[in-house]
Amino acid sequence: MSLVVDVADAVVAMLKAEPLKLDAIRAYRPEFELVELKTLRVSVVPRGIEITSLNRNANQHDVSVDVGVQQKVDPNDAAALDALMAKVQQIADELRLRRLTLPNDGSAIWVKTANEPVYSPDHLQTKQVFTSVLTLTYRVVR
């Protein structure tokens, strides 16, 4: 399997485990019907990979995945929106500084997390859906 898929699968496994216990999936096209978004949806999507040389025998692979958090919500319900923002922060906090276990005894270390913008105003206004995307970058040396 590809390295970026292995990292995405490892992120899904962490999201499903304690303490988050989220119903996360890996997807290439995380598109849902509005009725499916009545409950919280967490999708992990492979985003990219950057490879640089470390020496003659090893390369550094910086692998990025997006973690999408979506739920249909009343755009005027500040408490519900605050709770979803807190959930995104909780996910970011849990995945920060964590090492991922990859197949074949490999591992990936956390490098950075980005959350820009913190939510999609367009999705909230036009679809009444809270959408936030965390971009996580992990480093693998091989």
Short mmCIF file of N, CA, C and O in Angstrom, two decimals, residues 2-116:
data_model
loop_
_atom_site.label_atom_id
_atom_site.label_comp_id
_atom_site.label_asym_id
_atom_site.label_seq_id
_atom_site.Cartn_x
_atom_site.Cartn_y
_atom_site.Cartn_z
N SER A 2 0.34 2.37 -0.40
CA SER A 2 1.14 3.59 -0.44
C SER A 2 1.32 4.17 0.96
O SER A 2 0.50 3.96 1.86
N LEU A 3 2.40 4.90 1.14
CA LEU A 3 2.72 5.48 2.44
C LEU A 3 1.63 6.44 2.90
O LEU A 3 1.23 6.43 4.07
N VAL A 4 1.12 7.26 2.01
CA VAL A 4 0.10 8.23 2.41
C VAL A 4 -1.19 7.52 2.86
O VAL A 4 -1.86 7.96 3.80
N VAL A 5 -1.51 6.40 2.24
CA VAL A 5 -2.69 5.62 2.66
C VAL A 5 -2.42 4.97 4.02
O VAL A 5 -3.29 4.95 4.89
N ASP A 6 -1.20 4.46 4.22
CA ASP A 6 -0.85 3.87 5.52
C ASP A 6 -0.98 4.90 6.64
O ASP A 6 -1.49 4.60 7.72
N VAL A 7 -0.52 6.13 6.38
CA VAL A 7 -0.62 7.18 7.40
C VAL A 7 -2.09 7.53 7.64
O VAL A 7 -2.52 7.66 8.79
N ALA A 8 -2.87 7.66 6.58
CA ALA A 8 -4.30 7.96 6.73
C ALA A 8 -5.00 6.88 7.54
O ALA A 8 -5.80 7.18 8.44
N ASP A 9 -4.70 5.62 7.26
CA ASP A 9 -5.31 4.51 8.01
C ASP A 9 -4.90 4.55 9.49
O ASP A 9 -5.71 4.27 10.37
N ALA A 10 -3.65 4.91 9.75
CA ALA A 10 -3.19 5.01 11.15
C ALA A 10 -3.89 6.15 11.87
O ALA A 10 -4.22 6.02 13.06
N VAL A 11 -4.16 7.25 11.18
CA VAL A 11 -4.90 8.36 11.79
C VAL A 11 -6.33 7.92 12.09
O VAL A 11 -6.87 8.19 13.17
N VAL A 12 -6.96 7.20 11.17
CA VAL A 12 -8.31 6.67 11.41
C VAL A 12 -8.31 5.79 12.66
O VAL A 12 -9.19 5.90 13.52
N ALA A 13 -7.32 4.92 12.78
CA ALA A 13 -7.24 4.03 13.95
C ALA A 13 -7.13 4.84 15.24
O ALA A 13 -7.77 4.49 16.24
N MET A 14 -6.35 5.91 15.23
CA MET A 14 -6.22 6.75 16.44
C MET A 14 -7.54 7.45 16.77
O MET A 14 -7.90 7.59 17.94
N LEU A 15 -8.24 7.90 15.74
CA LEU A 15 -9.52 8.58 15.97
C LEU A 15 -10.57 7.63 16.54
O LEU A 15 -11.43 8.03 17.32
N LYS A 16 -10.50 6.36 16.15
CA LYS A 16 -11.46 5.37 16.63
C LYS A 16 -11.14 4.88 18.05
O LYS A 16 -12.02 4.38 18.74
N ALA A 17 -9.90 5.03 18.47
CA ALA A 17 -9.45 4.52 19.78
C ALA A 17 -9.80 5.49 20.90
O ALA A 17 -10.24 6.62 20.68
N GLU A 18 -9.58 5.03 22.12
CA GLU A 18 -9.72 5.89 23.30
C GLU A 18 -8.74 7.03 23.21
O GLU A 18 -7.65 6.85 22.68
N PRO A 19 -9.00 8.19 23.65
CA PRO A 19 -10.22 8.62 24.30
C PRO A 19 -11.27 9.19 23.34
O PRO A 19 -12.39 9.46 23.74
N LEU A 20 -10.94 9.34 22.05
CA LEU A 20 -11.88 9.99 21.12
C LEU A 20 -13.06 9.11 20.75
O LEU A 20 -14.20 9.55 20.74
N LYS A 21 -12.79 7.84 20.39
CA LYS A 21 -13.83 6.88 20.02
C LYS A 21 -14.79 7.44 18.99
O LYS A 21 -16.01 7.37 19.14
N LEU A 22 -14.24 8.01 17.91
CA LEU A 22 -15.06 8.58 16.84
C LEU A 22 -15.30 7.55 15.75
O LEU A 22 -14.49 6.65 15.53
N ASP A 23 -16.41 7.69 15.05
CA ASP A 23 -16.73 6.82 13.93
C ASP A 23 -16.07 7.41 12.68
O ASP A 23 -16.74 7.96 11.81
N ALA A 24 -14.75 7.30 12.61
CA ALA A 24 -13.98 7.90 11.52
C ALA A 24 -13.82 6.92 10.37
O ALA A 24 -13.78 5.71 10.58
N ILE A 25 -13.72 7.47 9.15
CA ILE A 25 -13.49 6.65 7.96
C ILE A 25 -12.39 7.31 7.12
O ILE A 25 -12.16 8.51 7.22
N ARG A 26 -11.72 6.47 6.31
CA ARG A 26 -10.82 7.02 5.29
C ARG A 26 -11.62 7.10 4.01
O ARG A 26 -12.34 6.17 3.65
N ALA A 27 -11.50 8.22 3.30
CA ALA A 27 -12.27 8.41 2.08
C ALA A 27 -11.47 9.21 1.07
O ALA A 27 -10.59 9.99 1.43
N TYR A 28 -11.77 9.00 -0.20
CA TYR A 28 -11.18 9.82 -1.24
C TYR A 28 -12.11 10.98 -1.60
O TYR A 28 -11.64 12.04 -1.98
N ARG A 29 -13.41 10.75 -1.46
CA ARG A 29 -14.40 11.80 -1.73
C ARG A 29 -15.42 11.79 -0.58
O ARG A 29 -16.45 11.15 -0.66
N PRO A 30 -15.13 12.52 0.47
CA PRO A 30 -16.05 12.52 1.62
C PRO A 30 -17.27 13.40 1.38
O PRO A 30 -17.37 14.51 1.89
N GLU A 31 -18.18 12.90 0.56
CA GLU A 31 -19.40 13.63 0.26
C GLU A 31 -20.57 12.89 0.89
O GLU A 31 -20.73 11.69 0.70
N PHE A 32 -21.40 13.64 1.63
CA PHE A 32 -22.52 13.03 2.33
C PHE A 32 -23.80 13.77 1.99
O PHE A 32 -23.79 14.97 1.73
N GLU A 33 -24.90 13.03 2.01
CA GLU A 33 -26.21 13.65 1.91
C GLU A 33 -26.49 14.37 3.23
O GLU A 33 -25.97 13.97 4.28
N LEU A 34 -27.30 15.42 3.19
CA LEU A 34 -27.58 16.18 4.41
C LEU A 34 -28.15 15.30 5.51
O LEU A 34 -27.83 15.48 6.69
N VAL A 35 -28.97 14.31 5.15
CA VAL A 35 -29.55 13.44 6.17
C VAL A 35 -28.46 12.63 6.88
O VAL A 35 -28.58 12.32 8.07
N GLU A 36 -27.36 12.31 6.18
CA GLU A 36 -26.26 11.57 6.78
C GLU A 36 -25.46 12.42 7.76
O GLU A 36 -24.73 11.90 8.59
N LEU A 37 -25.60 13.74 7.65
CA LEU A 37 -24.84 14.65 8.50
C LEU A 37 -25.58 15.04 9.77
O LEU A 37 -25.13 15.93 10.50
N LYS A 38 -26.70 14.38 10.04
CA LYS A 38 -27.39 14.64 11.31
C LYS A 38 -26.53 14.19 12.48
O LYS A 38 -26.64 14.72 13.57
N THR A 39 -25.67 13.21 12.22
CA THR A 39 -24.70 12.78 13.22
C THR A 39 -23.31 13.24 12.77
O THR A 39 -23.08 13.48 11.59
N LEU A 40 -22.41 13.33 13.71
CA LEU A 40 -21.06 13.79 13.43
C LEU A 40 -20.36 12.84 12.45
O LEU A 40 -20.37 11.62 12.64
N ARG A 41 -19.75 13.40 11.42
CA ARG A 41 -18.99 12.64 10.44
C ARG A 41 -17.53 13.10 10.48
O ARG A 41 -17.26 14.30 10.41
N VAL A 42 -16.62 12.14 10.60
CA VAL A 42 -15.19 12.44 10.60
C VAL A 42 -14.56 11.62 9.49
O VAL A 42 -14.66 10.40 9.47
N SER A 43 -13.94 12.33 8.54
CA SER A 43 -13.33 11.70 7.37
C SER A 43 -11.85 12.03 7.30
O SER A 43 -11.45 13.17 7.54
N VAL A 44 -11.06 11.03 6.96
CA VAL A 44 -9.62 11.23 6.79
C VAL A 44 -9.31 11.03 5.30
O VAL A 44 -9.64 9.99 4.73
N VAL A 45 -8.69 12.04 4.71
CA VAL A 45 -8.43 12.04 3.27
C VAL A 45 -6.93 12.23 3.03
O VAL A 45 -6.34 13.19 3.55
N PRO A 46 -6.30 11.32 2.27
CA PRO A 46 -4.90 11.53 1.92
C PRO A 46 -4.75 12.86 1.17
O PRO A 46 -5.56 13.17 0.29
N ARG A 47 -3.75 13.68 1.55
CA ARG A 47 -3.60 15.00 0.95
C ARG A 47 -2.35 15.14 0.10
O ARG A 47 -2.39 15.65 -1.00
N GLY A 48 -1.20 14.72 0.63
CA GLY A 48 0.02 14.90 -0.14
C GLY A 48 1.23 14.31 0.56
O GLY A 48 1.17 13.89 1.71
N ILE A 49 2.33 14.32 -0.19
CA ILE A 49 3.59 13.81 0.35
C ILE A 49 4.73 14.62 -0.25
O ILE A 49 4.71 14.95 -1.43
N GLU A 50 5.68 14.96 0.59
CA GLU A 50 6.88 15.67 0.16
C GLU A 50 8.08 14.84 0.58
O GLU A 50 8.22 14.50 1.75
N ILE A 51 8.95 14.52 -0.37
CA ILE A 51 10.10 13.66 -0.11
C ILE A 51 11.38 14.46 -0.30
O ILE A 51 11.55 15.12 -1.34
N THR A 52 12.24 14.41 0.71
CA THR A 52 13.55 15.05 0.60
C THR A 52 14.62 14.05 1.02
O THR A 52 14.38 13.17 1.84
N SER A 53 15.80 14.23 0.47
CA SER A 53 16.91 13.33 0.76
C SER A 53 17.55 13.70 2.09
O SER A 53 17.79 14.87 2.38
N LEU A 54 17.81 12.68 2.91
CA LEU A 54 18.55 12.88 4.16
C LEU A 54 20.02 12.52 3.97
O LEU A 54 20.91 13.22 4.43
N ASN A 55 20.25 11.40 3.30
CA ASN A 55 21.61 10.94 2.99
C ASN A 55 21.49 9.90 1.87
O ASN A 55 20.42 9.73 1.30
N ARG A 56 22.57 9.21 1.58
CA ARG A 56 22.53 8.24 0.48
C ARG A 56 21.59 7.08 0.74
O ARG A 56 21.12 6.43 -0.18
N ASN A 57 21.29 6.83 2.00
CA ASN A 57 20.51 5.64 2.33
C ASN A 57 19.11 5.92 2.86
O ASN A 57 18.37 4.98 3.14
N ALA A 58 18.74 7.18 3.02
CA ALA A 58 17.44 7.46 3.62
C ALA A 58 16.82 8.75 3.06
O ALA A 58 17.53 9.69 2.71
N ASN A 59 15.52 8.73 3.01
CA ASN A 59 14.74 9.90 2.60
C ASN A 59 13.76 10.26 3.70
O ASN A 59 13.30 9.40 4.46
N GLN A 60 13.42 11.53 3.76
CA GLN A 60 12.41 12.03 4.69
C GLN A 60 11.12 12.22 3.91
O GLN A 60 11.10 12.91 2.90
N HIS A 61 10.05 11.59 4.37
CA HIS A 61 8.73 11.67 3.73
C HIS A 61 7.81 12.44 4.67
O HIS A 61 7.48 11.94 5.75
N ASP A 62 7.41 13.64 4.29
CA ASP A 62 6.44 14.40 5.06
C ASP A 62 5.07 14.18 4.42
O ASP A 62 4.82 14.63 3.30
N VAL A 63 4.22 13.45 5.14
CA VAL A 63 2.93 13.01 4.63
C VAL A 63 1.82 13.83 5.29
O VAL A 63 1.78 13.95 6.51
N SER A 64 0.94 14.39 4.45
CA SER A 64 -0.17 15.19 4.97
C SER A 64 -1.50 14.49 4.71
O SER A 64 -1.71 13.91 3.63
N VAL A 65 -2.37 14.54 5.70
CA VAL A 65 -3.74 14.04 5.56
C VAL A 65 -4.69 15.11 6.11
O VAL A 65 -4.32 15.88 7.00
N ASP A 66 -5.88 15.16 5.54
CA ASP A 66 -6.91 16.06 6.04
C ASP A 66 -7.89 15.26 6.90
O ASP A 66 -8.29 14.16 6.52
N VAL A 67 -8.27 15.83 8.02
CA VAL A 67 -9.31 15.26 8.87
C VAL A 67 -10.48 16.22 8.84
O VAL A 67 -10.39 17.35 9.35
N GLY A 68 -11.55 15.80 8.17
CA GLY A 68 -12.75 16.63 8.06
C GLY A 68 -13.75 16.29 9.14
O GLY A 68 -14.00 15.12 9.41
N VAL A 69 -14.30 17.33 9.75
CA VAL A 69 -15.32 17.17 10.80
C VAL A 69 -16.56 17.90 10.31
O VAL A 69 -16.52 19.11 10.06
N GLN A 70 -17.67 17.16 10.16
CA GLN A 70 -18.88 17.75 9.61
C GLN A 70 -20.12 17.31 10.38
O GLN A 70 -20.21 16.16 10.80
N GLN A 71 -21.06 18.25 10.50
CA GLN A 71 -22.35 17.92 11.07
C GLN A 71 -23.36 19.00 10.69
O GLN A 71 -23.03 20.20 10.68
N LYS A 72 -24.58 18.57 10.38
CA LYS A 72 -25.66 19.51 10.10
C LYS A 72 -26.04 20.17 11.41
O LYS A 72 -26.15 19.51 12.44
N VAL A 73 -26.22 21.49 11.37
CA VAL A 73 -26.45 22.24 12.60
C VAL A 73 -27.25 23.50 12.28
O VAL A 73 -27.21 24.00 11.16
N ASP A 74 -27.98 23.99 13.25
CA ASP A 74 -28.65 25.28 13.11
C ASP A 74 -27.55 26.35 13.17
O ASP A 74 -26.86 26.46 14.18
N PRO A 75 -27.38 27.15 12.10
CA PRO A 75 -26.29 28.13 12.09
C PRO A 75 -26.43 29.22 13.14
O PRO A 75 -25.47 29.96 13.39
N ASN A 76 -27.59 29.31 13.79
CA ASN A 76 -27.79 30.30 14.85
C ASN A 76 -27.62 29.71 16.24
O ASN A 76 -27.78 30.42 17.23
N ASP A 77 -27.32 28.43 16.33
CA ASP A 77 -27.16 27.75 17.62
C ASP A 77 -25.69 27.83 18.05
O ASP A 77 -24.88 26.95 17.76
N ALA A 78 -25.36 28.89 18.74
CA ALA A 78 -23.97 29.13 19.15
C ALA A 78 -23.43 28.01 20.03
O ALA A 78 -22.27 27.63 19.91
N ALA A 79 -24.26 27.45 20.89
CA ALA A 79 -23.80 26.38 21.78
C ALA A 79 -23.40 25.14 20.98
O ALA A 79 -22.39 24.51 21.27
N ALA A 80 -24.19 24.78 19.96
CA ALA A 80 -23.87 23.62 19.13
C ALA A 80 -22.59 23.88 18.33
O ALA A 80 -21.74 22.99 18.20
N LEU A 81 -22.44 25.08 17.82
CA LEU A 81 -21.23 25.42 17.07
C LEU A 81 -20.01 25.43 17.98
O LEU A 81 -18.94 24.95 17.60
N ASP A 82 -20.17 25.96 19.19
CA ASP A 82 -19.07 25.94 20.16
C ASP A 82 -18.64 24.50 20.48
O ASP A 82 -17.45 24.22 20.60
N ALA A 83 -19.62 23.61 20.62
CA ALA A 83 -19.31 22.21 20.92
C ALA A 83 -18.55 21.56 19.77
O ALA A 83 -17.62 20.78 20.00
N LEU A 84 -18.92 21.88 18.53
CA LEU A 84 -18.21 21.32 17.39
C LEU A 84 -16.80 21.89 17.28
O LEU A 84 -15.85 21.16 16.97
N MET A 85 -16.64 23.18 17.57
CA MET A 85 -15.30 23.78 17.57
C MET A 85 -14.45 23.10 18.65
O MET A 85 -13.26 22.84 18.44
N ALA A 86 -15.04 22.81 19.80
CA ALA A 86 -14.32 22.13 20.87
C ALA A 86 -13.93 20.72 20.45
O ALA A 86 -12.83 20.23 20.80
N LYS A 87 -14.79 20.04 19.71
CA LYS A 87 -14.49 18.68 19.23
C LYS A 87 -13.29 18.72 18.28
O LYS A 87 -12.40 17.87 18.36
N VAL A 88 -13.26 19.70 17.39
CA VAL A 88 -12.12 19.84 16.47
C VAL A 88 -10.84 20.07 17.26
O VAL A 88 -9.81 19.46 16.98
N GLN A 89 -10.91 20.93 18.28
CA GLN A 89 -9.74 21.20 19.11
C GLN A 89 -9.30 19.93 19.86
O GLN A 89 -8.11 19.65 19.97
N GLN A 90 -10.26 19.16 20.33
CA GLN A 90 -9.94 17.92 21.04
C GLN A 90 -9.22 16.94 20.10
O GLN A 90 -8.24 16.30 20.49
N ILE A 91 -9.69 16.84 18.86
CA ILE A 91 -9.04 15.96 17.88
C ILE A 91 -7.61 16.43 17.64
O ILE A 91 -6.66 15.64 17.67
N ALA A 92 -7.44 17.73 17.43
CA ALA A 92 -6.10 18.29 17.19
C ALA A 92 -5.18 18.02 18.38
O ALA A 92 -4.03 17.62 18.20
N ASP A 93 -5.70 18.21 19.58
CA ASP A 93 -4.89 17.99 20.78
C ASP A 93 -4.49 16.53 20.95
O ASP A 93 -3.37 16.23 21.34
N GLU A 94 -5.41 15.61 20.65
CA GLU A 94 -5.12 14.19 20.81
C GLU A 94 -4.09 13.69 19.79
O GLU A 94 -3.32 12.79 20.09
N LEU A 95 -4.10 14.25 18.60
CA LEU A 95 -3.19 13.78 17.56
C LEU A 95 -1.84 14.50 17.60
O LEU A 95 -0.88 14.03 16.99
N ARG A 96 -1.77 15.59 18.32
CA ARG A 96 -0.52 16.36 18.42
C ARG A 96 0.52 15.57 19.23
O ARG A 96 0.21 14.98 20.25
N LEU A 97 1.71 15.56 18.73
CA LEU A 97 2.85 14.90 19.37
C LEU A 97 2.72 13.39 19.49
O LEU A 97 3.45 12.75 20.24
N ARG A 98 1.78 12.80 18.77
CA ARG A 98 1.59 11.34 18.84
C ARG A 98 2.31 10.65 17.69
O ARG A 98 2.34 11.14 16.57
N ARG A 99 2.88 9.51 17.99
CA ARG A 99 3.55 8.69 16.97
C ARG A 99 2.51 7.71 16.42
O ARG A 99 1.78 7.08 17.17
N LEU A 100 2.48 7.58 15.10
CA LEU A 100 1.59 6.64 14.44
C LEU A 100 2.33 5.32 14.20
O LEU A 100 3.50 5.33 13.83
N THR A 101 1.64 4.22 14.40
CA THR A 101 2.19 2.91 14.08
C THR A 101 1.77 2.55 12.66
O THR A 101 0.58 2.57 12.34
N LEU A 102 2.75 2.25 11.83
CA LEU A 102 2.49 1.91 10.43
C LEU A 102 2.77 0.43 10.20
O LEU A 102 3.46 -0.21 11.01
N PRO A 103 2.26 -0.13 9.11
CA PRO A 103 2.55 -1.54 8.80
C PRO A 103 4.05 -1.79 8.68
O PRO A 103 4.84 -0.88 8.43
N ASN A 104 4.44 -3.02 8.83
CA ASN A 104 5.85 -3.45 8.71
C ASN A 104 6.75 -2.77 9.74
O ASN A 104 7.88 -2.38 9.44
N ASP A 105 6.23 -2.61 10.95
CA ASP A 105 6.99 -2.05 12.06
C ASP A 105 7.47 -0.62 11.82
O ASP A 105 8.45 -0.18 12.41
N GLY A 106 6.81 0.09 10.96
CA GLY A 106 7.17 1.49 10.71
C GLY A 106 6.44 2.42 11.65
O GLY A 106 5.52 2.03 12.36
N SER A 107 6.89 3.66 11.68
CA SER A 107 6.20 4.66 12.49
C SER A 107 6.33 6.01 11.82
O SER A 107 7.19 6.23 10.97
N ALA A 108 5.45 6.91 12.21
CA ALA A 108 5.44 8.28 11.70
C ALA A 108 5.31 9.21 12.88
O ALA A 108 4.52 8.95 13.80
N ILE A 109 6.11 10.28 12.87
CA ILE A 109 6.03 11.24 13.98
C ILE A 109 5.29 12.49 13.52
O ILE A 109 5.39 12.92 12.37
N TRP A 110 4.54 13.07 14.45
CA TRP A 110 3.78 14.27 14.18
C TRP A 110 4.74 15.44 13.96
O TRP A 110 5.71 15.60 14.69
N VAL A 111 4.45 16.25 12.92
CA VAL A 111 5.26 17.43 12.63
C VAL A 111 4.46 18.70 12.89
O VAL A 111 4.94 19.61 13.55
N LYS A 112 3.23 18.76 12.36
CA LYS A 112 2.42 19.96 12.54
C LYS A 112 0.95 19.70 12.24
O LYS A 112 0.60 18.71 11.60
N THR A 113 0.13 20.63 12.73
CA THR A 113 -1.30 20.63 12.47
C THR A 113 -1.71 22.02 12.03
O THR A 113 -1.29 23.01 12.64
N ALA A 114 -2.51 22.10 10.98
CA ALA A 114 -3.06 23.38 10.52
C ALA A 114 -4.58 23.26 10.50
O ALA A 114 -5.13 22.20 10.22
N ASN A 115 -5.26 24.37 10.82
CA ASN A 115 -6.74 24.41 10.82
C ASN A 115 -7.15 25.79 10.31
O ASN A 115 -7.58 26.64 11.06
N GLU A 116 -6.96 25.98 8.99
CA GLU A 116 -7.23 27.28 8.38
C GLU A 116 -8.13 27.10 7.17
O GLU A 116 -7.74 26.39 6.24
#
